[in-house]
Structure formats: C-alpha cells, structure tokens
PDB file of C-alpha atoms in Angstrom:
ATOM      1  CA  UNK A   1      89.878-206.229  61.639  1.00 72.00           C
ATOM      2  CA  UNK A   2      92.854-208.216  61.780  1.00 76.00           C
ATOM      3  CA  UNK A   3      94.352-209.803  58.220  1.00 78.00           C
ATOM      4  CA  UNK A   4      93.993-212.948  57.173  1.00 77.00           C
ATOM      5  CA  UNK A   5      96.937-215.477  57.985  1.00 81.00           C
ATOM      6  CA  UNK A   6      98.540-216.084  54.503  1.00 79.00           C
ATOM      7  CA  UNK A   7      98.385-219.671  53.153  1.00 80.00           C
ATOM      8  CA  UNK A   8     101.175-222.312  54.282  1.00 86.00           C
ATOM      9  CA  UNK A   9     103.363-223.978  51.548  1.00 91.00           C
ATOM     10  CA  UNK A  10     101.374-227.320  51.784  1.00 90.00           C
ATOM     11  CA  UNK A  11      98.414-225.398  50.752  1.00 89.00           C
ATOM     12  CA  UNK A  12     100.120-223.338  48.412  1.00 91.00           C
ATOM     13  CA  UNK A  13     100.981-226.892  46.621  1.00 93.00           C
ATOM     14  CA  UNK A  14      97.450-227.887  47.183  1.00 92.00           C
ATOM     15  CA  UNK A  15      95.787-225.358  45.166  1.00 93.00           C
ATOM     16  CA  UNK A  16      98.544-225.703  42.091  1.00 95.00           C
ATOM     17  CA  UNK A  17      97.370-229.471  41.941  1.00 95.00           C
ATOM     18  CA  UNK A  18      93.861-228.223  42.031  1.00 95.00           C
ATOM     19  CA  UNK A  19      95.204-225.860  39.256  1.00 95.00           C
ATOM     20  CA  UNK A  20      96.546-228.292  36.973  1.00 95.00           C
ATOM     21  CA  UNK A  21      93.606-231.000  37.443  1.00 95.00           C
ATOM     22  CA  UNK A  22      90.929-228.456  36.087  1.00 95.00           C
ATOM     23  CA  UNK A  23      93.359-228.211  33.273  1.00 95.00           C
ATOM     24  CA  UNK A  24      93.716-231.504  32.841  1.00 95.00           C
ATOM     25  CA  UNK A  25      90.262-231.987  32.963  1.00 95.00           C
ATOM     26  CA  UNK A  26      89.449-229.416  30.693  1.00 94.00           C
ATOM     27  CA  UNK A  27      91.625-230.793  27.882  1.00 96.00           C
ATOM     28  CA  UNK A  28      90.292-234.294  28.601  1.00 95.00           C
ATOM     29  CA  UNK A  29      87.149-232.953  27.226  1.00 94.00           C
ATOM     30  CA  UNK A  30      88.593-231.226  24.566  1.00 95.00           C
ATOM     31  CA  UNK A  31      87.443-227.700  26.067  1.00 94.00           C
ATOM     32  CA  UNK A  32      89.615-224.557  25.314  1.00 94.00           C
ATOM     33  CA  UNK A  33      89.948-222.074  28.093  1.00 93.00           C
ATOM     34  CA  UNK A  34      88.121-219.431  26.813  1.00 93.00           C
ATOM     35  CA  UNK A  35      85.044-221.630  26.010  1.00 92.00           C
ATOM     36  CA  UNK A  36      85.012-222.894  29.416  1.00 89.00           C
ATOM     37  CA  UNK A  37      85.404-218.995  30.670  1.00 88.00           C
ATOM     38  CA  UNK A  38      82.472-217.771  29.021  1.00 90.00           C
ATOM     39  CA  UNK A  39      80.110-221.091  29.761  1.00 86.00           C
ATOM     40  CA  UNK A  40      80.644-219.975  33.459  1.00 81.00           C
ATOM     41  CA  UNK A  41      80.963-216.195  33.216  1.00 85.00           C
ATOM     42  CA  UNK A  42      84.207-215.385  34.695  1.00 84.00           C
ATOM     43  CA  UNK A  43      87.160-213.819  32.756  1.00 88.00           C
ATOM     44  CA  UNK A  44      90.016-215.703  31.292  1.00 91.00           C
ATOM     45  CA  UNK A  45      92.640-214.090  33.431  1.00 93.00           C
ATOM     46  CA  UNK A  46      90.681-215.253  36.679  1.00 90.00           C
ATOM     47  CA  UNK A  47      90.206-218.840  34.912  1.00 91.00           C
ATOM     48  CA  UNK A  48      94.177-219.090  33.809  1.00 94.00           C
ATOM     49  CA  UNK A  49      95.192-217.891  37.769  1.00 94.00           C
ATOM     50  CA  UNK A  50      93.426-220.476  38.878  1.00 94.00           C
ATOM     51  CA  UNK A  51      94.757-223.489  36.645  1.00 94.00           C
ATOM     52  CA  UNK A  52      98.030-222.065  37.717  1.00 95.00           C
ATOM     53  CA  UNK A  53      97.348-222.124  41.106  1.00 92.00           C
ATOM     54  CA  UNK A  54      98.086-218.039  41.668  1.00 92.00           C
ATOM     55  CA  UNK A  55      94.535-218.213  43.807  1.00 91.00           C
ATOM     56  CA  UNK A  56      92.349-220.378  45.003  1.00 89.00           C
ATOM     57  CA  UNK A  57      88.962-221.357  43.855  1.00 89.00           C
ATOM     58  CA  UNK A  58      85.400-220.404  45.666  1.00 91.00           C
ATOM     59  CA  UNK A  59      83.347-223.664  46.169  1.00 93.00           C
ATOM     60  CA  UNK A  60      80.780-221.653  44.172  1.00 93.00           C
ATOM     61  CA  UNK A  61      83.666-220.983  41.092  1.00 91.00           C
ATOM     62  CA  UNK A  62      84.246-225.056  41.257  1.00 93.00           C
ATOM     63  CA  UNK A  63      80.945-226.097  40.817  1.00 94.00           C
ATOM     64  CA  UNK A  64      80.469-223.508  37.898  1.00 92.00           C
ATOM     65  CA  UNK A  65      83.788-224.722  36.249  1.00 93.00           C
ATOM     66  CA  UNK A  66      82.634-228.537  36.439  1.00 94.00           C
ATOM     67  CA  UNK A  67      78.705-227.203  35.157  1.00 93.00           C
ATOM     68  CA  UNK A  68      80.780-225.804  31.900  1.00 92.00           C
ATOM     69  CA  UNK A  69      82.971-228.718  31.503  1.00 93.00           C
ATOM     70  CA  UNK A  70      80.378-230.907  32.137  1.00 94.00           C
ATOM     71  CA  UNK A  71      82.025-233.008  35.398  1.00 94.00           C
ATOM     72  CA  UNK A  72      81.772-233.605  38.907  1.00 95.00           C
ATOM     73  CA  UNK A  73      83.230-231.329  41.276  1.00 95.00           C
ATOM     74  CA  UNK A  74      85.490-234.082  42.676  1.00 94.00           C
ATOM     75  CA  UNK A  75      87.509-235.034  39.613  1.00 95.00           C
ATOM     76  CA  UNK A  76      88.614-231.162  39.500  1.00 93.00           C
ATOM     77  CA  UNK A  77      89.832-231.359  43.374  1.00 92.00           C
ATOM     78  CA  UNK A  78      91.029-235.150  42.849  1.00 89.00           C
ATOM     79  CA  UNK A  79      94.704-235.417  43.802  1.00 80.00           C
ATOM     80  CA  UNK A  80      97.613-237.048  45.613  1.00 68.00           C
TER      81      UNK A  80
END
C-alpha cells in the first residue's frame, strides 16, 4: 500500500490557524484545556497537538470539540 503524500506548507499553515482558533475559541468561553479534554474524551496531549497545529483534526474530533465548548463547528475552522 503506497504512503500517504505528506501535507504541503499551505496546509501545514492551514491546520495551525485551525489550531489557534479552537484556542481562541476555547478561552472566549472561558474553558481550560483540560475541561474541554475530558467533556469530549480525548487526552490533553492529543487536544494541545491539535491547538498547535502538530496534527490535524478528524471531522468527528471537531464536532466533539465544538459539543464541549458549546459552538458551531465553523467558528473553530473560521479563518483567513
């Protein structure tokens, strides 16, 4: 099976702008990390890679994260 073509700088940027919004986010509504972590069931090194943008989010993972914050799934992907 042949690997997966590794992501392009544009999309690297992407995903750390996806990264910082659910951060953003998450302190807009006054929501600690950890909080929002355990709401969704997911550990808090997984949550903190993806606010930094190290990987990228499952549709699935976003719609969990903006169920525990308690927001859309478009303002976390919002950007530009």
């Amino acid at each position: 099976m042949p690997r997966p073509t590794p992501p392009d700088e544009r999309a690297i940027a992407r995903r750390r702008q996806v990264g910082e919004r659910i951060r953003h986010v998450r302190e807009q509504h006054n929501m600690p990390q950890r909080e929002v972590c355990e709401r969704f069931g997911i550990d808090i090194a997984t949550c903190s890679r993806i606010e930094q943008g190290h990987t990228s989010a499952l549709l699935d993972t976003l719609i969990r994260i903006a169920d525990a914050i308690g927001t859309e799934v478009h303002e976390l992907t919002r950007i530009g």
